[in-house]
mmCIF file of C-alpha atoms in Angstrom:
data_model
loop_
_atom_site.group_PDB
_atom_site.id
_atom_site.type_symbol
_atom_site.label_atom_id
_atom_site.label_comp_id
_atom_site.label_asym_id
_atom_site.label_seq_id
_atom_site.Cartn_x
_atom_site.Cartn_y
_atom_site.Cartn_z
ATOM 1 C CA MET A 1 51.189 -48.196 45.403
ATOM 2 C CA SER A 2 49.061 -51.286 45.997
ATOM 3 C CA ARG A 3 48.029 -53.607 43.206
ATOM 4 C CA ILE A 4 44.345 -52.751 43.669
ATOM 5 C CA THR A 5 44.857 -49.015 43.133
ATOM 6 C CA THR A 6 46.886 -49.506 39.948
ATOM 7 C CA THR A 7 44.179 -51.611 38.292
ATOM 8 C CA LEU A 8 41.008 -50.417 36.597
ATOM 9 C CA VAL A 9 39.076 -53.512 37.653
ATOM 10 C CA HIS A 10 40.204 -55.931 40.333
ATOM 11 C CA ALA A 11 37.836 -58.762 41.270
ATOM 12 C CA THR A 12 38.837 -61.344 43.881
ATOM 13 C CA GLY A 13 37.122 -64.542 44.962
ATOM 14 C CA LEU A 14 33.978 -63.667 43.016
ATOM 15 C CA ASN A 15 31.004 -65.985 43.522
ATOM 16 C CA THR A 16 27.663 -65.399 41.842
ATOM 17 C CA HIS A 17 24.439 -67.399 42.061
ATOM 18 C CA TYR A 18 21.246 -67.374 40.028
ATOM 19 C CA GLY A 19 18.818 -68.813 42.538
ATOM 20 C CA GLN A 20 20.211 -72.216 43.517
ATOM 21 C CA SER A 21 22.613 -72.298 40.563
ATOM 22 C CA HIS A 22 26.228 -71.496 41.477
ATOM 23 C CA ILE A 23 27.517 -69.757 38.308
ATOM 24 C CA LEU A 24 30.816 -68.059 39.235
ATOM 25 C CA ARG A 25 33.106 -69.970 41.572
ATOM 26 C CA GLY A 26 35.858 -67.963 43.226
ATOM 27 C CA ILE A 27 36.968 -65.959 40.191
ATOM 28 C CA ASP A 28 39.939 -63.568 40.283
ATOM 29 C CA PHE A 29 39.964 -61.120 37.376
ATOM 30 C CA GLU A 30 41.712 -57.831 36.631
ATOM 31 C CA VAL A 31 42.091 -55.217 33.944
ATOM 32 C CA LEU A 32 45.027 -52.794 33.867
ATOM 33 C CA PRO A 33 44.873 -49.321 32.289
ATOM 34 C CA GLY A 34 45.212 -49.515 28.501
ATOM 35 C CA GLN A 35 44.831 -53.297 28.448
ATOM 36 C CA THR A 36 42.620 -55.331 26.109
ATOM 37 C CA ILE A 37 41.334 -58.562 27.648
ATOM 38 C CA GLY A 38 39.804 -61.420 25.659
ATOM 39 C CA LEU A 39 37.220 -63.238 27.797
ATOM 40 C CA MET A 40 36.628 -66.703 26.344
ATOM 41 C CA GLY A 41 34.777 -69.924 26.992
ATOM 42 C CA ARG A 42 31.995 -72.017 25.557
ATOM 43 C CA ASN A 43 28.343 -71.025 26.024
ATOM 44 C CA GLY A 44 27.097 -71.186 29.592
ATOM 45 C CA MET A 45 30.523 -71.001 31.238
ATOM 46 C CA GLY A 46 29.880 -67.718 33.069
ATOM 47 C CA LYS A 47 31.288 -65.015 30.767
ATOM 48 C CA SER A 48 28.197 -62.791 30.684
ATOM 49 C CA THR A 49 27.573 -63.396 34.391
ATOM 50 C CA LEU A 50 31.100 -62.183 35.166
ATOM 51 C CA LEU A 51 30.539 -59.011 33.141
ATOM 52 C CA LYS A 52 27.172 -58.393 34.813
ATOM 53 C CA SER A 53 28.733 -58.983 38.234
ATOM 54 C CA LEU A 54 31.409 -56.379 37.481
ATOM 55 C CA MET A 55 28.770 -53.924 36.216
ATOM 56 C CA GLY A 56 26.470 -54.322 39.220
ATOM 57 C CA LEU A 57 23.677 -55.841 37.122
ATOM 58 C CA VAL A 58 23.972 -59.053 39.155
ATOM 59 C CA LYS A 59 24.991 -58.939 42.811
ATOM 60 C CA PRO A 60 27.834 -61.335 43.722
ATOM 61 C CA SER A 61 27.144 -63.709 46.600
ATOM 62 C CA GLY A 62 30.786 -63.580 47.658
ATOM 63 C CA GLY A 63 34.088 -61.900 46.865
ATOM 64 C CA GLN A 64 34.901 -58.293 46.021
ATOM 65 C CA VAL A 65 34.953 -55.971 43.023
ATOM 66 C CA HIS A 66 37.261 -52.953 43.183
ATOM 67 C CA ILE A 67 37.188 -50.336 40.441
ATOM 68 C CA LYS A 68 40.121 -47.914 40.473
ATOM 69 C CA GLY A 69 40.840 -48.980 44.034
ATOM 70 C CA ARG A 70 37.309 -48.321 45.253
ATOM 71 C CA ASP A 71 35.174 -51.157 46.616
ATOM 72 C CA MET A 72 32.202 -51.357 44.248
ATOM 73 C CA THR A 73 30.969 -54.821 45.242
ATOM 74 C CA GLY A 74 27.217 -54.872 44.689
ATOM 75 C CA ALA A 75 27.102 -51.186 43.690
ATOM 76 C CA ALA A 76 24.311 -50.038 41.369
ATOM 77 C CA PRO A 77 25.111 -50.093 37.624
ATOM 78 C CA PHE A 78 24.933 -46.291 37.350
ATOM 79 C CA GLU A 79 27.566 -45.980 40.082
ATOM 80 C CA VAL A 80 29.846 -48.377 38.183
ATOM 81 C CA ALA A 81 29.254 -46.435 34.950
ATOM 82 C CA ARG A 82 30.283 -43.220 36.719
ATOM 83 C CA GLN A 83 33.692 -44.777 37.330
ATOM 84 C CA GLY A 84 34.270 -44.686 33.561
ATOM 85 C CA ILE A 85 33.004 -48.174 32.667
ATOM 86 C CA ALA A 86 30.904 -48.478 29.485
ATOM 87 C CA TYR A 87 28.982 -51.681 28.777
ATOM 88 C CA VAL A 88 27.817 -52.949 25.389
ATOM 89 C CA PRO A 89 25.532 -55.841 26.325
ATOM 90 C CA GLU A 90 24.583 -58.875 24.321
ATOM 91 C CA GLY A 91 21.342 -57.786 22.665
ATOM 92 C CA ARG A 92 22.673 -54.211 22.297
ATOM 93 C CA GLY A 93 20.035 -52.273 24.274
ATOM 94 C CA ILE A 94 19.655 -49.293 21.958
ATOM 95 C CA PHE A 95 16.617 -47.018 22.185
ATOM 96 C CA GLY A 96 14.533 -48.083 19.189
ATOM 97 C CA ASN A 97 12.179 -45.097 19.372
ATOM 98 C CA LEU A 98 15.054 -42.594 19.229
ATOM 99 C CA SER A 99 16.996 -41.643 16.106
ATOM 100 C CA VAL A 100 20.638 -42.568 15.591
ATOM 101 C CA LYS A 101 21.571 -38.947 16.330
ATOM 102 C CA GLU A 102 19.512 -38.920 19.550
ATOM 103 C CA ASN A 103 20.944 -42.255 20.728
ATOM 104 C CA LEU A 104 24.453 -40.835 20.356
ATOM 105 C CA GLN A 105 23.901 -37.337 21.695
ATOM 106 C CA MET A 106 22.023 -38.447 24.811
ATOM 107 C CA ALA A 107 25.159 -40.310 25.954
ATOM 108 C CA ALA A 108 27.648 -37.498 25.331
ATOM 109 C CA ARG A 109 29.708 -36.543 28.350
ATOM 110 C CA ALA A 110 33.275 -36.001 29.473
ATOM 111 C CA GLY A 111 35.256 -38.904 30.881
ATOM 112 C CA THR A 112 36.388 -39.290 34.486
ATOM 113 C CA GLN A 113 39.473 -37.126 33.853
ATOM 114 C CA GLY A 114 37.500 -34.544 31.889
ATOM 115 C CA GLN A 115 38.580 -36.044 28.571
ATOM 116 C CA ARG A 116 36.388 -35.444 25.518
ATOM 117 C CA GLU A 117 38.419 -37.223 22.879
ATOM 118 C CA TRP A 118 35.393 -39.147 21.565
ATOM 119 C CA THR A 119 33.205 -36.363 20.227
ATOM 120 C CA TYR A 120 30.034 -36.746 18.155
ATOM 121 C CA GLU A 121 32.063 -35.867 15.048
ATOM 122 C CA ARG A 122 34.756 -38.440 15.809
ATOM 123 C CA VAL A 123 32.190 -41.190 16.374
ATOM 124 C CA LEU A 124 30.594 -40.424 12.982
ATOM 125 C CA GLU A 125 34.001 -40.472 11.303
ATOM 126 C CA THR A 126 34.649 -43.873 12.884
ATOM 127 C CA PHE A 127 31.217 -45.201 11.875
ATOM 128 C CA PRO A 128 30.496 -43.720 8.420
ATOM 129 C CA ARG A 129 27.515 -46.051 8.063
ATOM 130 C CA LEU A 130 25.822 -44.326 11.003
ATOM 131 C CA LYS A 131 26.500 -40.922 9.490
ATOM 132 C CA GLU A 132 24.291 -41.917 6.544
ATOM 133 C CA ARG A 133 21.445 -42.900 8.896
ATOM 134 C CA LEU A 134 21.303 -40.114 11.474
ATOM 135 C CA GLY A 135 17.551 -39.635 11.099
ATOM 136 C CA HIS A 136 16.704 -43.345 11.195
ATOM 137 C CA GLY A 137 15.079 -44.762 14.317
ATOM 138 C CA GLY A 138 17.100 -47.358 16.183
ATOM 139 C CA GLN A 139 14.579 -50.055 15.277
ATOM 140 C CA GLN A 140 15.061 -49.324 11.559
ATOM 141 C CA LEU A 141 18.734 -50.318 11.626
ATOM 142 C CA SER A 142 20.165 -53.706 10.705
ATOM 143 C CA GLY A 143 21.745 -55.825 13.460
ATOM 144 C CA GLY A 144 25.223 -54.714 12.435
ATOM 145 C CA GLU A 145 24.231 -51.051 12.390
ATOM 146 C CA GLN A 146 22.652 -51.425 15.829
ATOM 147 C CA GLN A 147 25.906 -52.896 17.140
ATOM 148 C CA MET A 148 27.843 -49.964 15.674
ATOM 149 C CA LEU A 149 25.380 -47.561 17.285
ATOM 150 C CA THR A 150 25.744 -49.228 20.683
ATOM 151 C CA ILE A 151 29.542 -49.082 20.512
ATOM 152 C CA GLY A 152 29.403 -45.483 19.268
ATOM 153 C CA ARG A 153 27.062 -44.532 22.102
ATOM 154 C CA ALA A 154 29.428 -46.135 24.634
ATOM 155 C CA LEU A 155 32.367 -44.189 23.194
ATOM 156 C CA MET A 156 30.410 -40.932 23.564
ATOM 157 C CA THR A 157 30.800 -41.365 27.355
ATOM 158 C CA ASN A 158 34.609 -41.208 26.896
ATOM 159 C CA PRO A 159 35.107 -44.340 29.000
ATOM 160 C CA ASP A 160 38.260 -45.681 30.616
ATOM 161 C CA LEU A 161 37.026 -49.248 30.018
ATOM 162 C CA LEU A 162 34.703 -50.574 27.325
ATOM 163 C CA ILE A 163 33.049 -53.962 27.936
ATOM 164 C CA LEU A 164 31.846 -55.643 24.750
ATOM 165 C CA ASP A 165 29.716 -58.781 25.199
ATOM 166 C CA GLU A 166 29.357 -60.939 22.050
ATOM 167 C CA ALA A 167 31.027 -58.360 19.821
ATOM 168 C CA THR A 168 30.060 -59.884 16.453
ATOM 169 C CA GLU A 169 27.363 -62.424 17.362
ATOM 170 C CA GLY A 170 25.041 -63.058 14.399
ATOM 171 C CA LEU A 171 26.630 -60.412 12.172
ATOM 172 C CA ALA A 172 27.460 -60.842 8.482
ATOM 173 C CA PRO A 173 31.208 -61.355 7.843
ATOM 174 C CA LEU A 174 31.624 -57.921 6.226
ATOM 175 C CA ILE A 175 30.013 -56.161 9.199
ATOM 176 C CA ALA A 176 31.945 -58.317 11.675
ATOM 177 C CA ARG A 177 35.185 -57.247 9.995
ATOM 178 C CA GLU A 178 34.162 -53.623 10.480
ATOM 179 C CA ILE A 179 33.496 -54.230 14.197
ATOM 180 C CA TRP A 180 36.971 -55.782 14.602
ATOM 181 C CA ARG A 181 38.515 -52.756 12.846
ATOM 182 C CA ILE A 182 36.744 -50.507 15.350
ATOM 183 C CA CYS A 183 37.887 -52.658 18.303
ATOM 184 C CA ALA A 184 41.487 -52.200 17.108
ATOM 185 C CA LEU A 185 40.947 -48.420 16.861
ATOM 186 C CA ILE A 186 39.580 -48.352 20.411
ATOM 187 C CA ARG A 187 42.658 -50.186 21.618
ATOM 188 C CA GLU A 188 44.953 -47.753 19.809
ATOM 189 C CA SER A 189 43.126 -44.834 21.434
ATOM 190 C CA GLY A 190 44.234 -46.087 24.869
ATOM 191 C CA ILE A 191 40.842 -47.224 26.164
ATOM 192 C CA SER A 192 40.942 -50.539 28.032
ATOM 193 C CA SER A 193 38.485 -53.181 26.883
ATOM 194 C CA ILE A 194 37.056 -56.585 27.732
ATOM 195 C CA ILE A 195 35.906 -58.405 24.615
ATOM 196 C CA VAL A 196 33.732 -61.515 24.528
ATOM 197 C CA ASP A 197 33.403 -63.212 21.156
ATOM 198 C CA LYS A 198 33.342 -66.769 19.832
ATOM 199 C CA ASN A 199 35.993 -65.990 17.212
ATOM 200 C CA TRP A 200 39.163 -66.445 19.272
ATOM 201 C CA LYS A 201 41.384 -65.773 16.240
ATOM 202 C CA HIS A 202 40.040 -62.239 15.915
ATOM 203 C CA VAL A 203 40.067 -61.668 19.671
ATOM 204 C CA THR A 204 43.717 -62.709 20.016
ATOM 205 C CA GLN A 205 44.743 -60.367 17.197
ATOM 206 C CA ILE A 206 43.981 -57.400 19.448
ATOM 207 C CA SER A 207 44.061 -58.762 23.028
ATOM 208 C CA ASP A 208 46.989 -58.359 25.426
ATOM 209 C CA ARG A 209 45.741 -60.972 27.876
ATOM 210 C CA ASN A 210 43.081 -63.665 27.757
ATOM 211 C CA VAL A 211 40.961 -65.389 30.365
ATOM 212 C CA ILE A 212 39.166 -68.672 29.650
ATOM 213 C CA LEU A 213 36.240 -69.659 31.861
ATOM 214 C CA VAL A 214 35.137 -73.258 32.319
ATOM 215 C CA LYS A 215 32.062 -73.928 34.459
ATOM 216 C CA GLY A 216 32.431 -70.649 36.295
ATOM 217 C CA GLU A 217 36.133 -71.024 37.084
ATOM 218 C CA VAL A 218 39.264 -69.573 35.487
ATOM 219 C CA ALA A 219 40.896 -72.342 33.454
ATOM 220 C CA PHE A 220 43.505 -70.066 31.868
ATOM 221 C CA ALA A 221 44.700 -66.508 32.472
ATOM 222 C CA GLY A 222 47.744 -65.207 30.650
ATOM 223 C CA SER A 223 49.167 -63.269 27.738
ATOM 224 C CA THR A 224 48.050 -63.816 24.177
ATOM 225 C CA ASP A 225 51.491 -65.231 23.337
ATOM 226 C CA GLU A 226 51.191 -67.771 26.164
ATOM 227 C CA LEU A 227 47.765 -68.873 24.943
ATOM 228 C CA LEU A 228 48.776 -69.213 21.302
ATOM 229 C CA ARG A 229 51.765 -71.339 22.338
ATOM 230 C CA GLN A 230 49.312 -73.832 23.846
ATOM 231 C CA PRO A 231 46.925 -74.866 21.056
ATOM 232 C CA GLU A 232 45.845 -77.834 23.176
ATOM 233 C CA LEU A 233 44.137 -75.364 25.537
ATOM 234 C CA LEU A 234 42.192 -73.835 22.671
ATOM 235 C CA GLU A 235 41.171 -77.313 21.589
ATOM 236 C CA ARG A 236 40.169 -78.423 25.071
ATOM 237 C CA TYR A 237 38.341 -75.334 26.265
ATOM 238 C CA LEU A 238 37.054 -73.721 23.073
ATOM 239 C CA GLY A 239 36.710 -76.774 20.849
ATOM 240 C CA VAL A 240 38.703 -75.421 17.930
#
């Protein structure tokens, strides 16, 4: 079986432009089934652009994106989502005029293999704070509660891969800790994930592999153990 068909996501030679600005420069990136990837780099290095290029929100100017062996380069976001990819964007994107219950239930569907492991009841068990606020409108929630709702809504699609951009950005430490607990639960459930967050210590506690981007290029790609054995890389590329 070829490498491409055994990967969930397999991007090769990815180039992406915003107008005249060349953001991604020949990036190779892959996610295997059941794998948690930490995507790292300082602000403006191309992390969100890579995620949007994979999701079809930004069309690459070169290279290819295969999802489960199928060429999805430049495909529409809904077509990517149908392949079992759930995206939690920076800024969350919840429906503020819908209740918590409506936000969750509108997303409910079986996964690509017919799996329904993440039911409405399971999501509420995982996010007890949401259970207390089912009738609240999305706009009435705190930032942390909105992030929980967005992750919960993504899980209701029973995805094969969950992409989490800026997992704990701007959240209070107590809420951030809760988000990391949930990320670990997602990993244990067998769902693959790509996690972007500034807190590399938390990311590396749950990631199998890590990719560091510098000016739109891959500066490091390897296992968490390899990365932690090279603190000079963390210092150079993440400024820690």
